[in-house]
Amino acid sequence: MSAPSAGKFRYGMAIDVDRCTGCGACMIACAVENNTSVPPPSAGVGKGLTWLRVYRADNGRSYPDCRTVFFPVLCQHCGHHTPCVSVCPQNATDVDPQTGVVSQIPARCLGCRYCMAACPYHSRYFNWWDPAWPEGMEKAFNPHVSPRMRGVVEKCNFCHGRWQAARDKAAAEGRRELHVEEEYIPACVEACPTRALHFGDLNDAKSEVARLAHSRRAFRLLESLGTDPKIYYLSDHAWVHKLGERPPSAAERDGRHG
Amino acid sequence: MGGFSRRNFLALLGGGVVGTVASPLPWKLLDDAAIWTQNWAWLPRLPRGPLSQKLSHCSLCPGSCGLRVRCVGKHPYGVAPVPGHPVSGALCAAGFTMHHLRYHPSRLRSALLRDGAGDLQTVANDEAVAKLAGWLADAAGSGEEAFAILDNRPGRVESLLYQAFLGAMGGGVYLTGPAEDLGAPALSNTLDRPSGPLGVDLSGARTVLSFGAALLDGWSSPGRTLGLFADAPPARPELIQAETRPSRTALKADHWLRIKPGSEAALALGLAHVIVKEKLYDRDTTGAAHDFSGHEDGEYRTLLRRFSPALAGSVTGLSPDEIRKTARRFAQNTPSVAIIGADAGGGPLDPAAQLAIWGLNLLVGSVGRTGGFVPRRPLPRPAGWSNTHIAPARKVSDIPDGSIRLLLVDDTLPGPPLHPGALDRMLARDGRVVRLSPYEISPTLPTHMVLPAPAPMETLVEVLTPFDAPVASYGLAAPFYERPAGTLSPSELIRDLAERGGIASPRGSWPSKAAHLMLARAHAIHATGRGHIFRGDRGESTLAAAFTGEALWERLRNGACWTDDRAPASRPAQFHFLGTDAEGKSRLLATGEAAGTSDYPLTLMPFAWSRGAAPGALPQLMSKLYRESELRPAAGDALINPATARELGLRNRAAATLETPSGSRRVRIRFDGAVAPDVVHLCAGPENGSLGDEPYDSEESTLALSPIQTGGSWRATPARIREA
């Protein structure tokens, strides 16, 4: 567990993969919240736009010893040596020193995709095509999130629109403090039916997410790279912790479905 | 002194270039170009307006989950669950994007009629309904029971209208679609009196033995069931999943019994053998009523004696020890329930298996007790709508072959698909199928006419009691959009057909709006004096009796949910393990091992996720789960064990042809190490065209490969596969 950042807040998540059933509600809630478009049918899995993507992984054993987990993977909001921020020529991505959130500003992005090459978590997505929505569907857009056009990268920003709305509400009530666990809840966390996702301020020792992040069940993905991600995964099983140490092989990615 | 020479000019030019590059100007121009290119005039603009939130319910399935609908102006822009909702406080993936369905690319705004060349052409609604009325008159004139209505969401007030119309017409048949249930008809088979509506008190159970029920993947109200199993035991029931396929429920269950295809009955009988032999059955019910020495119980005992753990193990593929452990766990860690599952693509379990599974429930005394199966009062009907003058609900399997000349299918609300074999069997050779649907229809479904119906969130819709709920519930899914002109609701269609055909309503007149009947139902609910009203905005429940009928209706219109009080439970005094139906009994007695064939060495088991199985439109954003991530398999994905595949010379992700004695289909191979050897799990839905951005690639239903067998099941079919 790394030291708290210099900022006042350090927003992060704890995801209990033992609870996750891979239902995908978080993926759809995220796509709706962020006005994410649907690539054309010819786009394969590699060109999808899934800010939050759930992967299935198993322990590689046969029945009756086979075990499966589902891993929701999103931007890890790295805190140290942020690979994507280091390479962006446009300042289109940056770590907010106050919140620790790694932002993405599509209006500045020129689509060089250096950040995608740099990101070890494959959690950045490129708009290969102009987005196409059925006629009239812009009336159903979330008014807090701008749609992105062809040629820019996009990724999870911890529902920045919801953070802004929570801050506006707090300001209207004369408060500077946000009641994070009641007022600022990302769409994926709100959607999860098994309460596998927890969000909050990792700097607040009393918060549920900080407590979970410090538990013995917690681990982070590719921790050896030193990126200090703010997404903590929780599991009781050692084989699941080991999965976090290396990216899955092609055979492991391809062989798991259902 | 010199003038301005060429060298000066070149120096100025070179210096200007270097200076410009070193300045912020090119980067600013690049920046501005990036911003400019993202703000073309044709790009969609975000909606503006006051923000609000309204309560409602989801109508995409019978789960009846509560919703908070976030609106900008009057338009929904997002949907969220209602924490603490008494029926379901969470949503499935499809529910989050239900407000997009109005804009689906395959949305219909006028009728379609099949022409002489076999193509569906756009026609005026009036012309289509007139044609339908003509077909109806022909069918009615041809003989009895030649016209049928297939209702995919029975129990609504629209369902009552269908039944009343058919009753008034005389000779019409009312059919209900293949919705999942708890297998109550099989239980009724064991009792001296039919069992009324039943629910299951899962939160009170300590052990749940599920025979293929997708408890962790869309069963009933997915939010409620998933929430129940989220914690670890003993905070929630222990889950044992008996299923061939490595479904999500099987993979995440506390214990997965990977049984051979079609061996559910053998497993249930093997478990019952151990329970009876070791006297682990509930003495209060089973012990009091059955000492297994009477003639009927003697037959059951003889059957059980045959299904020793060794035989049951041989049929199911489990070890005898596993069977003994499971039986002891089930019988001793009570209250325990055995749940009969149905797969949205694979269909129901064989009736013999259902009977055997109910036998387990009766042995451990889980029928009629807290933590088990509990009686539930039926939802009140609107006053004046008793069973008089309405056609009774019938089963598709009871319809004589080739007897239906006109079938009207209500596809306004999604439901699991009817097996194509069942439809083909009951249709006459010149039979016609008319569908009432908001969307274009998959070419895999026989269709002669489609009438455009309202989409979700365009009309007021009832959300009724989920099939497993221990108490009745009632809510409304509110309209948020003006529905397009030309769409026909079921009540409007019935009224129109009745007027054209001169069919008088026995209740005076056909209601112009279903909402009038819903109001009447709300008054009927109020008249019971029972139950509570839950308000999602406050997260609190109030006694329903505290409201007037009108106030209760207003609450319901504003998204509240009524739940009934629990009915008193009592255990059945008398029951027959082998059932009272002779055919069912003989099938149960004949339970044994299924034989494979050398020509078709594999076993094909179709399957589908309940939210993806319904024919019709799937919200486009669901592509995140399919095309963009492959988190879920789609129609045509064939899951196979890598070792089996290598023996057959198949490669992962290769195109292949899957054949059964009934036909063949192109599939995509997907390796999955958790699949049993010699089994192929073929995903039956959703079809690629259901997202609306590409055509359907097949006119052949996946289910056509698996014919319905004796008993009404199509779970396991001999098959073979070769790479294309």
mmCIF file of N, CA and C in Angstrom, chain A residues 101-167:
data_model
loop_
_atom_site.group_PDB
_atom_site.id
_atom_site.type_symbol
_atom_site.label_atom_id
_atom_site.label_comp_id
_atom_site.label_asym_id
_atom_site.label_seq_id
_atom_site.Cartn_x
_atom_site.Cartn_y
_atom_site.Cartn_z
ATOM 1 N N VAL A 101 -7.361 11.559 -9.596
ATOM 2 C CA VAL A 101 -8.006 10.969 -10.764
ATOM 3 C C VAL A 101 -7.192 11.298 -12.017
ATOM 4 N N VAL A 102 -6.973 10.316 -12.859
ATOM 5 C CA VAL A 102 -6.276 10.545 -14.127
ATOM 6 C C VAL A 102 -7.335 10.939 -15.139
ATOM 7 N N SER A 103 -7.275 12.199 -15.548
ATOM 8 C CA SER A 103 -8.329 12.715 -16.410
ATOM 9 C C SER A 103 -8.008 12.436 -17.872
ATOM 10 N N GLN A 104 -9.020 12.572 -18.699
ATOM 11 C CA GLN A 104 -8.842 12.443 -20.146
ATOM 12 C C GLN A 104 -9.637 13.562 -20.783
ATOM 13 N N ILE A 105 -8.983 14.410 -21.559
ATOM 14 C CA ILE A 105 -9.653 15.558 -22.164
ATOM 15 C C ILE A 105 -9.695 15.327 -23.665
ATOM 16 N N PRO A 106 -10.790 14.813 -24.186
ATOM 17 C CA PRO A 106 -10.861 14.476 -25.609
ATOM 18 C C PRO A 106 -10.612 15.680 -26.510
ATOM 19 N N ALA A 107 -10.998 16.859 -26.078
ATOM 20 C CA ALA A 107 -10.844 18.026 -26.934
ATOM 21 C C ALA A 107 -9.370 18.318 -27.213
ATOM 22 N N ARG A 108 -8.480 17.894 -26.363
ATOM 23 C CA ARG A 108 -7.046 18.139 -26.588
ATOM 24 C C ARG A 108 -6.379 17.000 -27.312
ATOM 25 N N CYS A 109 -7.015 15.861 -27.329
ATOM 26 C CA CYS A 109 -6.361 14.669 -27.865
ATOM 27 C C CYS A 109 -6.227 14.755 -29.371
ATOM 28 N N LEU A 110 -5.053 14.421 -29.897
ATOM 29 C CA LEU A 110 -4.914 14.423 -31.345
ATOM 30 C C LEU A 110 -4.809 13.010 -31.895
ATOM 31 N N GLY A 111 -4.972 12.047 -31.059
ATOM 32 C CA GLY A 111 -5.124 10.675 -31.546
ATOM 33 C C GLY A 111 -3.827 9.973 -31.890
ATOM 34 N N CYS A 112 -2.735 10.341 -31.276
ATOM 35 C CA CYS A 112 -1.467 9.684 -31.595
ATOM 36 C C CYS A 112 -1.391 8.292 -30.970
ATOM 37 N N ARG A 113 -2.172 8.046 -29.938
ATOM 38 C CA ARG A 113 -2.268 6.755 -29.258
ATOM 39 C C ARG A 113 -0.993 6.342 -28.531
ATOM 40 N N TYR A 114 -0.150 7.285 -28.252
ATOM 41 C CA TYR A 114 1.023 6.952 -27.440
ATOM 42 C C TYR A 114 0.579 6.452 -26.076
ATOM 43 N N CYS A 115 -0.457 7.047 -25.567
ATOM 44 C CA CYS A 115 -0.933 6.676 -24.233
ATOM 45 C C CYS A 115 -1.422 5.233 -24.228
ATOM 46 N N MET A 116 -2.018 4.799 -25.324
ATOM 47 C CA MET A 116 -2.513 3.420 -25.399
ATOM 48 C C MET A 116 -1.338 2.454 -25.420
ATOM 49 N N ALA A 117 -0.289 2.835 -26.109
ATOM 50 C CA ALA A 117 0.888 1.981 -26.134
ATOM 51 C C ALA A 117 1.534 1.939 -24.760
ATOM 52 N N ALA A 118 1.469 3.058 -24.052
ATOM 53 C CA ALA A 118 2.150 3.128 -22.759
ATOM 54 C C ALA A 118 1.378 2.428 -21.653
ATOM 55 N N CYS A 119 0.061 2.390 -21.780
ATOM 56 C CA CYS A 119 -0.748 1.862 -20.678
ATOM 57 C C CYS A 119 -0.573 0.360 -20.550
ATOM 58 N N PRO A 120 -0.099 -0.140 -19.415
ATOM 59 C CA PRO A 120 0.100 -1.585 -19.290
ATOM 60 C C PRO A 120 -1.200 -2.340 -19.018
ATOM 61 N N TYR A 121 -2.298 -1.628 -18.763
ATOM 62 C CA TYR A 121 -3.553 -2.269 -18.386
ATOM 63 C C TYR A 121 -4.549 -2.361 -19.539
ATOM 64 N N HIS A 122 -4.182 -1.845 -20.696
ATOM 65 C CA HIS A 122 -5.069 -1.863 -21.875
ATOM 66 C C HIS A 122 -6.422 -1.276 -21.543
ATOM 67 N N SER A 123 -6.424 -0.203 -20.789
ATOM 68 C CA SER A 123 -7.712 0.348 -20.376
ATOM 69 C C SER A 123 -8.006 1.670 -21.073
ATOM 70 N N ARG A 124 -7.350 1.927 -22.184
ATOM 71 C CA ARG A 124 -7.642 3.116 -22.984
ATOM 72 C C ARG A 124 -8.178 2.663 -24.325
ATOM 73 N N TYR A 125 -9.113 3.441 -24.873
ATOM 74 C CA TYR A 125 -9.799 3.001 -26.080
ATOM 75 C C TYR A 125 -9.824 4.129 -27.094
ATOM 76 N N PHE A 126 -9.678 3.730 -28.340
ATOM 77 C CA PHE A 126 -9.574 4.732 -29.401
ATOM 78 C C PHE A 126 -10.833 4.708 -30.248
ATOM 79 N N ASN A 127 -11.299 5.883 -30.639
ATOM 80 C CA ASN A 127 -12.455 5.980 -31.529
ATOM 81 C C ASN A 127 -11.988 5.864 -32.968
ATOM 82 N N TRP A 128 -12.048 4.646 -33.476
ATOM 83 C CA TRP A 128 -11.583 4.395 -34.843
ATOM 84 C C TRP A 128 -12.563 4.932 -35.887
ATOM 85 N N TRP A 129 -13.813 5.097 -35.488
ATOM 86 C CA TRP A 129 -14.832 5.518 -36.435
ATOM 87 C C TRP A 129 -15.591 6.701 -35.869
ATOM 88 N N ASP A 130 -16.247 7.430 -36.754
ATOM 89 C CA ASP A 130 -17.201 8.416 -36.273
ATOM 90 C C ASP A 130 -18.304 7.662 -35.551
ATOM 91 N N PRO A 131 -18.707 8.143 -34.399
ATOM 92 C CA PRO A 131 -19.780 7.429 -33.692
ATOM 93 C C PRO A 131 -21.090 7.578 -34.455
ATOM 94 N N ALA A 132 -21.863 6.547 -34.433
ATOM 95 C CA ALA A 132 -23.155 6.579 -35.121
ATOM 96 C C ALA A 132 -24.216 6.134 -34.130
ATOM 97 N N TRP A 133 -25.179 6.977 -33.933
ATOM 98 C CA TRP A 133 -26.296 6.620 -33.066
ATOM 99 C C TRP A 133 -27.580 6.599 -33.882
ATOM 100 N N PRO A 134 -28.530 5.762 -33.485
ATOM 101 C CA PRO A 134 -29.806 5.768 -34.191
ATOM 102 C C PRO A 134 -30.432 7.163 -34.127
ATOM 103 N N GLU A 135 -31.248 7.451 -35.124
ATOM 104 C CA GLU A 135 -31.836 8.777 -35.217
ATOM 105 C C GLU A 135 -32.623 9.118 -33.950
ATOM 106 N N GLY A 136 -32.402 10.268 -33.440
ATOM 107 C CA GLY A 136 -33.145 10.749 -32.273
ATOM 108 C C GLY A 136 -32.509 10.393 -30.949
ATOM 109 N N MET A 137 -31.528 9.503 -30.972
ATOM 110 C CA MET A 137 -31.036 9.021 -29.691
ATOM 111 C C MET A 137 -30.226 10.060 -28.926
ATOM 112 N N GLU A 138 -29.845 11.149 -29.577
ATOM 113 C CA GLU A 138 -29.110 12.171 -28.829
ATOM 114 C C GLU A 138 -29.992 12.769 -27.727
ATOM 115 N N LYS A 139 -31.314 12.610 -27.846
ATOM 116 C CA LYS A 139 -32.197 13.114 -26.784
ATOM 117 C C LYS A 139 -32.020 12.296 -25.508
ATOM 118 N N ALA A 140 -31.472 11.092 -25.649
ATOM 119 C CA ALA A 140 -31.306 10.206 -24.487
ATOM 120 C C ALA A 140 -29.886 10.266 -23.927
ATOM 121 N N PHE A 141 -29.064 11.196 -24.425
ATOM 122 C CA PHE A 141 -27.701 11.311 -23.923
ATOM 123 C C PHE A 141 -27.687 11.851 -22.505
ATOM 124 N N ASN A 142 -26.668 11.464 -21.782
ATOM 125 C CA ASN A 142 -26.406 12.071 -20.487
ATOM 126 C C ASN A 142 -25.932 13.503 -20.729
ATOM 127 N N PRO A 143 -26.636 14.489 -20.207
ATOM 128 C CA PRO A 143 -26.255 15.879 -20.507
ATOM 129 C C PRO A 143 -24.947 16.310 -19.859
ATOM 130 N N HIS A 144 -24.389 15.486 -18.967
ATOM 131 C CA HIS A 144 -23.168 15.879 -18.264
ATOM 132 C C HIS A 144 -21.900 15.411 -18.962
ATOM 133 N N VAL A 145 -22.052 14.617 -20.030
ATOM 134 C CA VAL A 145 -20.857 14.020 -20.639
ATOM 135 C C VAL A 145 -20.877 14.249 -22.145
ATOM 136 N N SER A 146 -19.825 14.874 -22.675
ATOM 137 C CA SER A 146 -19.773 15.101 -24.118
ATOM 138 C C SER A 146 -19.435 13.823 -24.844
ATOM 139 N N PRO A 147 -20.103 13.558 -25.957
ATOM 140 C CA PRO A 147 -19.704 12.408 -26.762
ATOM 141 C C PRO A 147 -18.369 12.692 -27.443
ATOM 142 N N ARG A 148 -17.608 11.662 -27.733
ATOM 143 C CA ARG A 148 -16.313 11.795 -28.346
ATOM 144 C C ARG A 148 -16.404 11.441 -29.827
ATOM 145 N N MET A 149 -15.515 12.080 -30.607
ATOM 146 C CA MET A 149 -15.561 11.867 -32.033
ATOM 147 C C MET A 149 -14.441 10.936 -32.467
ATOM 148 N N ARG A 150 -14.428 10.681 -33.753
ATOM 149 C CA ARG A 150 -13.388 9.821 -34.310
ATOM 150 C C ARG A 150 -12.030 10.449 -34.054
ATOM 151 N N GLY A 151 -11.082 9.601 -33.766
ATOM 152 C CA GLY A 151 -9.707 10.063 -33.671
ATOM 153 C C GLY A 151 -9.240 10.471 -32.293
ATOM 154 N N VAL A 152 -10.016 10.225 -31.274
ATOM 155 C CA VAL A 152 -9.558 10.560 -29.924
ATOM 156 C C VAL A 152 -9.643 9.329 -29.041
ATOM 157 N N VAL A 153 -8.833 9.389 -28.008
ATOM 158 C CA VAL A 153 -8.792 8.302 -27.035
ATOM 159 C C VAL A 153 -9.750 8.639 -25.904
ATOM 160 N N GLU A 154 -10.342 7.631 -25.334
ATOM 161 C CA GLU A 154 -11.211 7.850 -24.182
ATOM 162 C C GLU A 154 -10.982 6.761 -23.151
ATOM 163 N N LYS A 155 -11.379 7.050 -21.916
ATOM 164 C CA LYS A 155 -11.184 6.079 -20.836
ATOM 165 C C LYS A 155 -11.983 6.509 -19.616
ATOM 166 N N CYS A 156 -11.986 5.655 -18.649
ATOM 167 C CA CYS A 156 -12.683 5.932 -17.399
ATOM 168 C C CYS A 156 -12.104 7.167 -16.719
ATOM 169 N N ASN A 157 -12.998 8.011 -16.230
ATOM 170 C CA ASN A 157 -12.543 9.171 -15.469
ATOM 171 C C ASN A 157 -13.264 9.235 -14.127
ATOM 172 N N PHE A 158 -13.677 8.054 -13.643
ATOM 173 C CA PHE A 158 -14.405 7.971 -12.361
ATOM 174 C C PHE A 158 -15.652 8.848 -12.389
ATOM 175 N N CYS A 159 -16.339 8.845 -13.539
ATOM 176 C CA CYS A 159 -17.578 9.601 -13.675
ATOM 177 C C CYS A 159 -17.395 11.048 -13.232
ATOM 178 N N HIS A 160 -16.566 11.747 -13.958
ATOM 179 C CA HIS A 160 -16.252 13.135 -13.634
ATOM 180 C C HIS A 160 -17.507 13.991 -13.571
ATOM 181 N N GLY A 161 -18.464 13.702 -14.442
ATOM 182 C CA GLY A 161 -19.713 14.468 -14.434
ATOM 183 C C GLY A 161 -20.446 14.333 -13.110
ATOM 184 N N ARG A 162 -20.400 13.175 -12.511
ATOM 185 C CA ARG A 162 -21.071 12.954 -11.230
ATOM 186 C C ARG A 162 -20.307 13.671 -10.117
ATOM 187 N N TRP A 163 -19.002 13.685 -10.234
ATOM 188 C CA TRP A 163 -18.201 14.407 -9.227
ATOM 189 C C TRP A 163 -18.542 15.890 -9.272
ATOM 190 N N GLN A 164 -18.620 16.408 -10.521
ATOM 191 C CA GLN A 164 -18.935 17.817 -10.686
ATOM 192 C C GLN A 164 -20.325 18.129 -10.117
ATOM 193 N N ALA A 165 -21.279 17.240 -10.399
ATOM 194 C CA ALA A 165 -22.637 17.459 -9.896
ATOM 195 C C ALA A 165 -22.655 17.415 -8.366
ATOM 196 N N ALA A 166 -21.877 16.510 -7.777
ATOM 197 C CA ALA A 166 -21.828 16.423 -6.311
ATOM 198 C C ALA A 166 -21.207 17.680 -5.727
ATOM 199 N N ARG A 167 -20.185 18.184 -6.399
ATOM 200 C CA ARG A 167 -19.554 19.422 -5.905
ATOM 201 C C ARG A 167 -20.517 20.601 -6.011
#
